[in-house]
PDB file of C-alpha atoms and ligand atoms in Angstrom:
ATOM      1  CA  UNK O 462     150.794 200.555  52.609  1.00 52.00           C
ATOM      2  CA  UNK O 463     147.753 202.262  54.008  1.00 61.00           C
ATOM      3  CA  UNK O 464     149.441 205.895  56.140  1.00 89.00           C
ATOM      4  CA  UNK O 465     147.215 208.118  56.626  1.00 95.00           C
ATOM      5  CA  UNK O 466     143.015 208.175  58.493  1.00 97.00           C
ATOM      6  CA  UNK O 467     140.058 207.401  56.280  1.00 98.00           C
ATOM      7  CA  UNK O 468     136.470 208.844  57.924  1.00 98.00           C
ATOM      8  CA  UNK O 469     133.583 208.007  56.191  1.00 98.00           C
ATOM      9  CA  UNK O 470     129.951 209.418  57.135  1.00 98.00           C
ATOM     10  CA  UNK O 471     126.485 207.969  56.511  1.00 98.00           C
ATOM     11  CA  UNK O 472     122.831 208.340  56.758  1.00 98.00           C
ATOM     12  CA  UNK O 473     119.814 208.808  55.533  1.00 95.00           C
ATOM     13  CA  UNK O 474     118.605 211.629  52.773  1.00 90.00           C
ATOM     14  CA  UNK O 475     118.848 214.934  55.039  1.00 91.00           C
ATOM     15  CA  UNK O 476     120.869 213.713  57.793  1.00 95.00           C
ATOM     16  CA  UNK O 477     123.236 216.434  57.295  1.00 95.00           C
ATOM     17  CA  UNK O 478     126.538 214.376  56.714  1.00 97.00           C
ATOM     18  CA  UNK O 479     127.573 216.663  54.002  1.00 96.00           C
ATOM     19  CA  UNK O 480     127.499 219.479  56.206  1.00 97.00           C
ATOM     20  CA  UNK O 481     129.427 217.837  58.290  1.00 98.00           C
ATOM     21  CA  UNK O 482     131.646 216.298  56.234  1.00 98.00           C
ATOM     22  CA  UNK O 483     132.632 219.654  54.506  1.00 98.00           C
ATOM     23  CA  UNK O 484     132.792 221.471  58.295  1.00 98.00           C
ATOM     24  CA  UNK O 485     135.381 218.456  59.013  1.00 98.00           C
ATOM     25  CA  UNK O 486     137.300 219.317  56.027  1.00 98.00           C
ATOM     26  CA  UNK O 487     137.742 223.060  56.232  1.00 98.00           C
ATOM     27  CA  UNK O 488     138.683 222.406  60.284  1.00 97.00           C
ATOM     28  CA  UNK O 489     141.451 220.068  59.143  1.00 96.00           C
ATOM     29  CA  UNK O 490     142.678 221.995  56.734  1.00 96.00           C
ATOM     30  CA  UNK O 491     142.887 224.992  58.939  1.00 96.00           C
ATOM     31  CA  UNK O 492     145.064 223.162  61.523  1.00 93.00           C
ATOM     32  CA  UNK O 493     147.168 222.005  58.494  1.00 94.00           C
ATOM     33  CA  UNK O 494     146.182 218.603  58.662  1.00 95.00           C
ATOM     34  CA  UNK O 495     146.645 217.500  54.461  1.00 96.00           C
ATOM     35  CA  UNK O 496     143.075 216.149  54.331  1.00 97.00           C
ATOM     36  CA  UNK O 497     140.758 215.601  50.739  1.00 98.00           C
ATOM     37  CA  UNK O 498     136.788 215.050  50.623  1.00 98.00           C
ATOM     38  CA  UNK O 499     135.354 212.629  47.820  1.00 97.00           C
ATOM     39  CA  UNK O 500     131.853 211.670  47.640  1.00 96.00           C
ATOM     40  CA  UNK O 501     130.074 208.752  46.449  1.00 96.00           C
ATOM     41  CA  UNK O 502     128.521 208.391  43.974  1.00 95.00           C
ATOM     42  CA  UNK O 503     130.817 210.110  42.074  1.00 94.00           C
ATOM     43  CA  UNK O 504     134.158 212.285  42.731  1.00 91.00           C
ATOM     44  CA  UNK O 505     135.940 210.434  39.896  1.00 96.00           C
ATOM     45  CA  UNK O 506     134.981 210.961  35.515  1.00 96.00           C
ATOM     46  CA  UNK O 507     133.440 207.820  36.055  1.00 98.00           C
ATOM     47  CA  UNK O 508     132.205 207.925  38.930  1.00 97.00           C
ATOM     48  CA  UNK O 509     130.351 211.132  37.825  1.00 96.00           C
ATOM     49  CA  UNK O 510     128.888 209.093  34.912  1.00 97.00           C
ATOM     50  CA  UNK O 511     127.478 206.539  37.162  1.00 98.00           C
ATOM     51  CA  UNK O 512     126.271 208.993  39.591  1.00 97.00           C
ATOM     52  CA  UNK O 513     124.018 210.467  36.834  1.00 96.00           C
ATOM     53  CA  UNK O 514     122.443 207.005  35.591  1.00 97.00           C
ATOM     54  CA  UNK O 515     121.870 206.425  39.269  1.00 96.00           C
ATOM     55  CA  UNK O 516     120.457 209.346  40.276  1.00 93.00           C
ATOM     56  CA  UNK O 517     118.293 210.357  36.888  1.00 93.00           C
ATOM     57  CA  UNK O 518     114.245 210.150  37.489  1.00 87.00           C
ATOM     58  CA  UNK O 519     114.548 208.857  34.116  1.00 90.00           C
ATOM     59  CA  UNK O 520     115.725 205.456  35.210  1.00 92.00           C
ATOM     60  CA  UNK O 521     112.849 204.641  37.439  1.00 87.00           C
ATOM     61  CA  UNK O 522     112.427 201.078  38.050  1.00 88.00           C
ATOM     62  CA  UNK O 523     115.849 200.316  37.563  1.00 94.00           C
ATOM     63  CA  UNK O 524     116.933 196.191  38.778  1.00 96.00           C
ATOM     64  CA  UNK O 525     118.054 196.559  42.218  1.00 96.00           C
ATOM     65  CA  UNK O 526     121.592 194.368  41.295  1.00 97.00           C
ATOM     66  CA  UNK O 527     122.048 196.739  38.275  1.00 98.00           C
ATOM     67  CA  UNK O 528     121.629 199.411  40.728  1.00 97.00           C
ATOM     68  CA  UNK O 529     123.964 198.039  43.228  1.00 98.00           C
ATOM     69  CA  UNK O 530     126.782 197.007  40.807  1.00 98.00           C
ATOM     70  CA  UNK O 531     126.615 200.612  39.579  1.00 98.00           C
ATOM     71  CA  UNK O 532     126.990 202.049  42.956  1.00 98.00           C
ATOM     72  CA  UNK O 533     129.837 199.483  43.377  1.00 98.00           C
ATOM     73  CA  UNK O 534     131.609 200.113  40.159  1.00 98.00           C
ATOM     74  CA  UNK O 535     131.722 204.245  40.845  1.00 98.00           C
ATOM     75  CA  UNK O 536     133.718 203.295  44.452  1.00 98.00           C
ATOM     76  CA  UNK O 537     136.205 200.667  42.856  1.00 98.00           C
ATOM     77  CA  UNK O 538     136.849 204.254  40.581  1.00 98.00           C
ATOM     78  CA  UNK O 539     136.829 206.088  43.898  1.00 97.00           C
ATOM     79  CA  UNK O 540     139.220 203.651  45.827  1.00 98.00           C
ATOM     80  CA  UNK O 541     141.760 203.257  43.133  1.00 97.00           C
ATOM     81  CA  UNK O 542     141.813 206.562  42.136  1.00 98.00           C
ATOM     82  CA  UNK O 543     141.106 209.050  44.795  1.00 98.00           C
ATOM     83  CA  UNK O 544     141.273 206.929  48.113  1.00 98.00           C
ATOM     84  CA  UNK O 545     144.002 204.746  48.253  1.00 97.00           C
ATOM     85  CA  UNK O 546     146.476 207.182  46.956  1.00 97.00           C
ATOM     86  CA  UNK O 547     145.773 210.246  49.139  1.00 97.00           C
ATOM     87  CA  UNK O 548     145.735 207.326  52.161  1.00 97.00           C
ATOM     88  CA  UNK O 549     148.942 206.419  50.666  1.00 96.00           C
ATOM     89  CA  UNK O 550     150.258 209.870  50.915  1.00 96.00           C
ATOM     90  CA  UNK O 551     149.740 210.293  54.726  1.00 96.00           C
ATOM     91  CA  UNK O 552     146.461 212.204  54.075  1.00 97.00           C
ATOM     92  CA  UNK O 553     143.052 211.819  55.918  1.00 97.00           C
ATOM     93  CA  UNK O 554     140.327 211.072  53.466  1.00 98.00           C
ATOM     94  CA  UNK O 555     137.095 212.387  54.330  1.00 98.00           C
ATOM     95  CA  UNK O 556     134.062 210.228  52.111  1.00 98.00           C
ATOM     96  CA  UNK O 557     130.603 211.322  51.956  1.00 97.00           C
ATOM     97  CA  UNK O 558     129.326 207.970  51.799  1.00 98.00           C
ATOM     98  CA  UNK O 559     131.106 204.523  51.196  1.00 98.00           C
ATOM     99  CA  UNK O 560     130.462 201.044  51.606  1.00 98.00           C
ATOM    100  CA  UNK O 561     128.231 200.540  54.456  1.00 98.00           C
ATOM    101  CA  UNK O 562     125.367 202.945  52.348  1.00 98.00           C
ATOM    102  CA  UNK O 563     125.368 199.712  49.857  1.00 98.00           C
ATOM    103  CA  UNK O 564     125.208 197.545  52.975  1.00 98.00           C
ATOM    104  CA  UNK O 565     122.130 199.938  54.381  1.00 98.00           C
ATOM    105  CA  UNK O 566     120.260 200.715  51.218  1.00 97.00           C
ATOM    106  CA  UNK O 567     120.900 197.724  48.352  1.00 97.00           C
ATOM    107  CA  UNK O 568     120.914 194.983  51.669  1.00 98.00           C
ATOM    108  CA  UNK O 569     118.625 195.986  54.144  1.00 97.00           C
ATOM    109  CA  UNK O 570     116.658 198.319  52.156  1.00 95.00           C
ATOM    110  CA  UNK O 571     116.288 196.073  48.931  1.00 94.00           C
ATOM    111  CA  UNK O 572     116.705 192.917  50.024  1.00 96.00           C
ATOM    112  CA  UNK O 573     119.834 191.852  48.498  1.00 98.00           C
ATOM    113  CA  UNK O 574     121.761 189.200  50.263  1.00 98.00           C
ATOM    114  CA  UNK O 575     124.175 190.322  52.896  1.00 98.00           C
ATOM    115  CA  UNK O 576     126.817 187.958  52.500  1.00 98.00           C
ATOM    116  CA  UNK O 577     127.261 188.823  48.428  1.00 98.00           C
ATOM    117  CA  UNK O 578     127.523 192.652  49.472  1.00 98.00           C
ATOM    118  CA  UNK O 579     130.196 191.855  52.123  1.00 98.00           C
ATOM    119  CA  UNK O 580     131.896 190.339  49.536  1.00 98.00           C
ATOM    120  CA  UNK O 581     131.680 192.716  46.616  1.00 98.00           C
ATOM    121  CA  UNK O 582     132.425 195.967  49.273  1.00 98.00           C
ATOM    122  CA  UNK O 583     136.096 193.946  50.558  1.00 98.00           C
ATOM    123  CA  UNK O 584     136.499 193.386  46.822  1.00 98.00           C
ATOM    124  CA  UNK O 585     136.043 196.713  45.878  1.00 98.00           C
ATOM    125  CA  UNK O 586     137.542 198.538  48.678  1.00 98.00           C
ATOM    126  CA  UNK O 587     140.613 196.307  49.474  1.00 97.00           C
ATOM    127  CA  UNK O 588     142.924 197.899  52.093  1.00 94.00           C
ATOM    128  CA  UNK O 589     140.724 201.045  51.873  1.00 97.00           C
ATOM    129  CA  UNK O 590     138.563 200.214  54.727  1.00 97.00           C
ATOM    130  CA  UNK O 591     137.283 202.968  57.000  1.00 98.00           C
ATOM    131  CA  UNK O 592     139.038 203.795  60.105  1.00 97.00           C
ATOM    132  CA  UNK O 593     136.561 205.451  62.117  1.00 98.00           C
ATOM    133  CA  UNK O 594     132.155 206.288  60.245  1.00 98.00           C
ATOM    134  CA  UNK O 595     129.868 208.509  61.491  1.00 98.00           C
ATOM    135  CA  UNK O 596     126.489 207.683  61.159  1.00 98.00           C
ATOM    136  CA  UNK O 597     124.375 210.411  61.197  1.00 98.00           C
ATOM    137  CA  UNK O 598     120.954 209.180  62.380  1.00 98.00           C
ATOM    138  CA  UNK O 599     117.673 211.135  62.133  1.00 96.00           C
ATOM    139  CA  UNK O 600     113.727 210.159  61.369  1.00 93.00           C
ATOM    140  CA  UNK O 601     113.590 209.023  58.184  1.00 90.00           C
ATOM    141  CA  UNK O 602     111.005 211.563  57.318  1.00 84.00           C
ATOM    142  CA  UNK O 603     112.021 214.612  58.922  1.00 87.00           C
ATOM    143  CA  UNK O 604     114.986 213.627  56.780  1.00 88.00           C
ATOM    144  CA  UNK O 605     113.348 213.676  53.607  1.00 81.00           C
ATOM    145  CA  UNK O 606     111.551 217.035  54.518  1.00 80.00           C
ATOM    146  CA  UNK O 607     114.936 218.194  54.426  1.00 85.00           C
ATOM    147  CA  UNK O 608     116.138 216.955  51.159  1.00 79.00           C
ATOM    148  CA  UNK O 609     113.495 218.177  49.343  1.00 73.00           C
ATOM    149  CA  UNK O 610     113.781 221.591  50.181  1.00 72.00           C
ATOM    150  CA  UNK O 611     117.457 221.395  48.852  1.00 68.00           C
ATOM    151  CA  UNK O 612     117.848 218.581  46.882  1.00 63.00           C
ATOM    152  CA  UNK O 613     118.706 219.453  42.677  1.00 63.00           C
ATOM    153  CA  UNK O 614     115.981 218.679  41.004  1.00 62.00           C
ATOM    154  CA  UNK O 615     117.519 216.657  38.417  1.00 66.00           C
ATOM    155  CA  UNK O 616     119.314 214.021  41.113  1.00 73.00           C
ATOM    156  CA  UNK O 617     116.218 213.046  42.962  1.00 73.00           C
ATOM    157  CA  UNK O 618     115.620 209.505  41.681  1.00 78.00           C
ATOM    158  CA  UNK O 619     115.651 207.843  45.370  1.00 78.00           C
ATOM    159  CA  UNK O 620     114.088 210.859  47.412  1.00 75.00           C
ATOM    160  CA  UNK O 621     111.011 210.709  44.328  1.00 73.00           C
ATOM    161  CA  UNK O 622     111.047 207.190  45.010  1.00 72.00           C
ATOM    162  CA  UNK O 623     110.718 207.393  48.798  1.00 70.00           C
ATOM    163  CA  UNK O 624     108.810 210.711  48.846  1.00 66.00           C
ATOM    164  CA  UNK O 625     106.001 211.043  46.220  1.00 62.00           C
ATOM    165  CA  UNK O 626     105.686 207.741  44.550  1.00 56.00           C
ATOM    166  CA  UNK O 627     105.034 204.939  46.556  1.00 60.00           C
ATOM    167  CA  UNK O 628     104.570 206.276  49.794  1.00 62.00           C
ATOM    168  CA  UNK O 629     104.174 204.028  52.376  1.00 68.00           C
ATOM    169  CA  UNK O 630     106.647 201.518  50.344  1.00 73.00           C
ATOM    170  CA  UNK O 631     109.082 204.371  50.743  1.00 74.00           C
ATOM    171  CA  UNK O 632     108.651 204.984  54.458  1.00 78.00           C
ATOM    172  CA  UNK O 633     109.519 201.321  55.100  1.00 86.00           C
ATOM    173  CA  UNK O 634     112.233 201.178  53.119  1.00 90.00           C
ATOM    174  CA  UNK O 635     114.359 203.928  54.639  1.00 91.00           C
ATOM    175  CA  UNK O 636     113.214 202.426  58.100  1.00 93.00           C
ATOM    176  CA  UNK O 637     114.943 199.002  57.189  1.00 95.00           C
ATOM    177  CA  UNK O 638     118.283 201.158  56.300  1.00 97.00           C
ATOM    178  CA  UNK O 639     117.844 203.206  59.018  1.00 98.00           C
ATOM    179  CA  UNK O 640     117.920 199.370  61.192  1.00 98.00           C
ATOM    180  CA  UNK O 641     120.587 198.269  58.676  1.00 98.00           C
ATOM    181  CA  UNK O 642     122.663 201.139  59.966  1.00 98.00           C
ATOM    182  CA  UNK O 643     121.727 200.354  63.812  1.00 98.00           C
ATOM    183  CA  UNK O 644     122.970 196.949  63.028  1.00 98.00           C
ATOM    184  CA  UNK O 645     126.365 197.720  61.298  1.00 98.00           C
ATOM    185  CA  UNK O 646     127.047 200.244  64.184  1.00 98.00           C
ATOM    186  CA  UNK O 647     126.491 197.300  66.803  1.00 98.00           C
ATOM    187  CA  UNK O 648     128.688 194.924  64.431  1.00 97.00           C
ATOM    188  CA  UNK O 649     131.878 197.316  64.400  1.00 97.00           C
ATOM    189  CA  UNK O 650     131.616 199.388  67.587  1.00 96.00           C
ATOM    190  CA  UNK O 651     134.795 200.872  67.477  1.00 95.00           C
ATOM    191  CA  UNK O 652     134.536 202.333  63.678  1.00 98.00           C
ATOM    192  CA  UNK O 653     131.080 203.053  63.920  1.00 98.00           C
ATOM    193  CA  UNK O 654     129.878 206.337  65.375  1.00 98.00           C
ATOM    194  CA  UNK O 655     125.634 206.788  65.837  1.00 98.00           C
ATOM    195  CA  UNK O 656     125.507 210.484  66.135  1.00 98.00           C
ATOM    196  CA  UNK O 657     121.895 212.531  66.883  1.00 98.00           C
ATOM    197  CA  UNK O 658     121.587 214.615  63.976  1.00 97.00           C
ATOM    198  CA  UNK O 659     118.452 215.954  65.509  1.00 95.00           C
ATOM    199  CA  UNK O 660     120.384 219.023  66.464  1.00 95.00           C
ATOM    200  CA  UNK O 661     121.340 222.082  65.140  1.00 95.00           C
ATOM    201  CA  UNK O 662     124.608 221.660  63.233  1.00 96.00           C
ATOM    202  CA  UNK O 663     127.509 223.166  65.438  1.00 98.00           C
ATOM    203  CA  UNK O 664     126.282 220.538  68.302  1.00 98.00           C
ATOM    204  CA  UNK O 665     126.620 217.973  66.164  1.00 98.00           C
ATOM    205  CA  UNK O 666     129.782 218.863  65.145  1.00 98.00           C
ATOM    206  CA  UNK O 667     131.228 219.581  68.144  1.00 98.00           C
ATOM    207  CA  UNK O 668     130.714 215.363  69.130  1.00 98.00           C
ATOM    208  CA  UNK O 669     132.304 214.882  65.495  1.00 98.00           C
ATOM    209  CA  UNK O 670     135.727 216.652  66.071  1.00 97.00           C
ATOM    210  CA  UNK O 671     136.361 215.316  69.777  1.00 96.00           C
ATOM    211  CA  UNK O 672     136.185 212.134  68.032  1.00 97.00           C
ATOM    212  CA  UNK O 673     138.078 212.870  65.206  1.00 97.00           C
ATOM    213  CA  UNK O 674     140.677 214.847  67.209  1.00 94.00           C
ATOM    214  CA  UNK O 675     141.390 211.469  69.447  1.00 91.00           C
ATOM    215  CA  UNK O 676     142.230 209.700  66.566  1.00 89.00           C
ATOM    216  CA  UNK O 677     144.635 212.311  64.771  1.00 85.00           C
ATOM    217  CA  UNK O 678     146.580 213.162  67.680  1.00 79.00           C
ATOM    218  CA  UNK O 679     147.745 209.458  67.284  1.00 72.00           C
ATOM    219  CA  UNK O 680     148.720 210.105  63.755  1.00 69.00           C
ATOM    220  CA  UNK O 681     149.666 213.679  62.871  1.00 69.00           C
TER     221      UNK O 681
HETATM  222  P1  LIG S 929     122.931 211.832  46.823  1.00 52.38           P
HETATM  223  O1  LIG S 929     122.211 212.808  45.939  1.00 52.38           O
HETATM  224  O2  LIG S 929     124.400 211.755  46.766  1.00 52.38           O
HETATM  225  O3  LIG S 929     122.376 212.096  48.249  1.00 52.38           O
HETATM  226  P2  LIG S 929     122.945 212.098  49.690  1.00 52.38           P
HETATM  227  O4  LIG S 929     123.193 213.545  49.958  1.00 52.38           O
HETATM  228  O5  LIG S 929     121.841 211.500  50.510  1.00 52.38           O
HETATM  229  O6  LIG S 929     124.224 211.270  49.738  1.00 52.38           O
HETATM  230  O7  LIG S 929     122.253 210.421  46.547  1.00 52.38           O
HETATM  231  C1  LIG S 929     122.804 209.262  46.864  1.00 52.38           C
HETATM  232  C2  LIG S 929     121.677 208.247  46.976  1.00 52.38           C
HETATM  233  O8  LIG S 929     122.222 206.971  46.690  1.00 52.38           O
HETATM  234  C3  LIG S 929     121.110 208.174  48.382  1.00 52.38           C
HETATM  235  O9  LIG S 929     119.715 207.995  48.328  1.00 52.38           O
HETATM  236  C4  LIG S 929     121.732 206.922  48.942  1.00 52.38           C
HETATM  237  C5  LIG S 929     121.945 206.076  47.738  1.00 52.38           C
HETATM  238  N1  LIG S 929     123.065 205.110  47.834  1.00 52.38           N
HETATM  239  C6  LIG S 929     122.791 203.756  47.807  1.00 52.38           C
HETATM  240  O10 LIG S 929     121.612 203.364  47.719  1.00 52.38           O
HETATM  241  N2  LIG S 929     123.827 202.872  47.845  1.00 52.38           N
HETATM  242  C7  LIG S 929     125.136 203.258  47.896  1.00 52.38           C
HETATM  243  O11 LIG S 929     126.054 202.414  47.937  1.00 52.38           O
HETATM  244  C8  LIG S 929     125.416 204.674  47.918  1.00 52.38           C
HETATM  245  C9  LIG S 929     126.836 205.163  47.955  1.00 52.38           C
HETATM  246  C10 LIG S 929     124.344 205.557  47.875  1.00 52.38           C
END
């Protein structure tokens, strides 16, 4: 039986959600609030695996579906062994990233049908579905400006792709997940939080934890 509050944020490359994610973290743990962050891809030993396939420049030109059952296969690793016990335990679980990136980037960005995503994510996830997302939404290029001045070097398959390769094919691309995202958040109005991230990072974050703070109250 699912206990405890599962948050998830989203957006594109240099949104800021991990920022956020992290600041959400530390505040919960400072009011004592037993709280974990996991991040996708990754946050489990094979997760981490998958995460470096994925993200290696090496792989360009990867099949989309091998690409998408990868990023599924890392959260079915993430659910079973990270989520659904720390929900389990009462805790709030904090993701940086889940399943509506897969919706966003493998469905509206690549193409892949919809209906076979929805599918795969409620296999995948079972019981651990979201309780409240925040999608942190900002222009898909001032985005990527970000990123690049950060990003490791090493993990940049899908900002090279969208950045330096194929331009204009890039530019497109993160505008259909950017839609995808505007659609999910008018599918599921209630989980689904569209937050400016075109501000500086304590405004934004102030929004977050009223939010947040609503929803705990009810639980903790
Ligand atoms: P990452 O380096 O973790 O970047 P970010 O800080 O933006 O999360 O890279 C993750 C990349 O993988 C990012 O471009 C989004 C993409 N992605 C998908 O395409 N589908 C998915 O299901 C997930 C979880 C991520």
């Amino acid at each position: 039986m699912k206990k405890g509050l599962f948050i998830t944020f989203e957006g594109l490359e240099g949104c800021g959600k991990t920022t956020q994610a992290k600041m959400l973290f530390d505040f919960l743990i400072k009011q004592k609030i037993p709280s974990i962050y996991t991040k996708e891809p990754g946050g489990t030993k094979i997760g981490d695996k998958i995460r470096k396939i994925l993200l290696d420049q090496k792989n360009d030109g990867m099949d989309y579906k091998s690409e998408m059952l990868l990023f599924l296969a890392s959260r079915a690793e993430n659910v079973r062994l990270i989520i659904l016990p720390a929900l389990e335990e009462g805790k709030v679980v904090i993701s940086d990233r889940f399943y509506d990136s897969t919706t966003a980037y493998q469905g509206y960005g690549r193409g892949i049908d919809l209906k076979i995503i929805k599918h795969l994510n409620n296999l995948v996830v079972g019981k651990a579905i979201p309780d409240l997302t925040f999608i942190l939404d900002i222009d898909p290029y001032e985005g990527l400006r970000r990123s690049a001045s950060f990003g490791n070097s090493h993990e940049m398959r899908f900002e090279e792709e969208f950045l330096n390769k194929k331009i204009i094919e890039g530019k497109l691309f993160l505008e259909r997940v950017r839609h995808g995202y505007y659609q999910l958040s008018r599918e599921e109005t209630g989980r689904i939080k569209i937050i400016d991230a075109n501000r500086n990072k304590e405004d934004i974050f102030e929004e977050i934890v009223k939010i947040v703070n609503k929803k705990v109250s009810h639980i903790y």
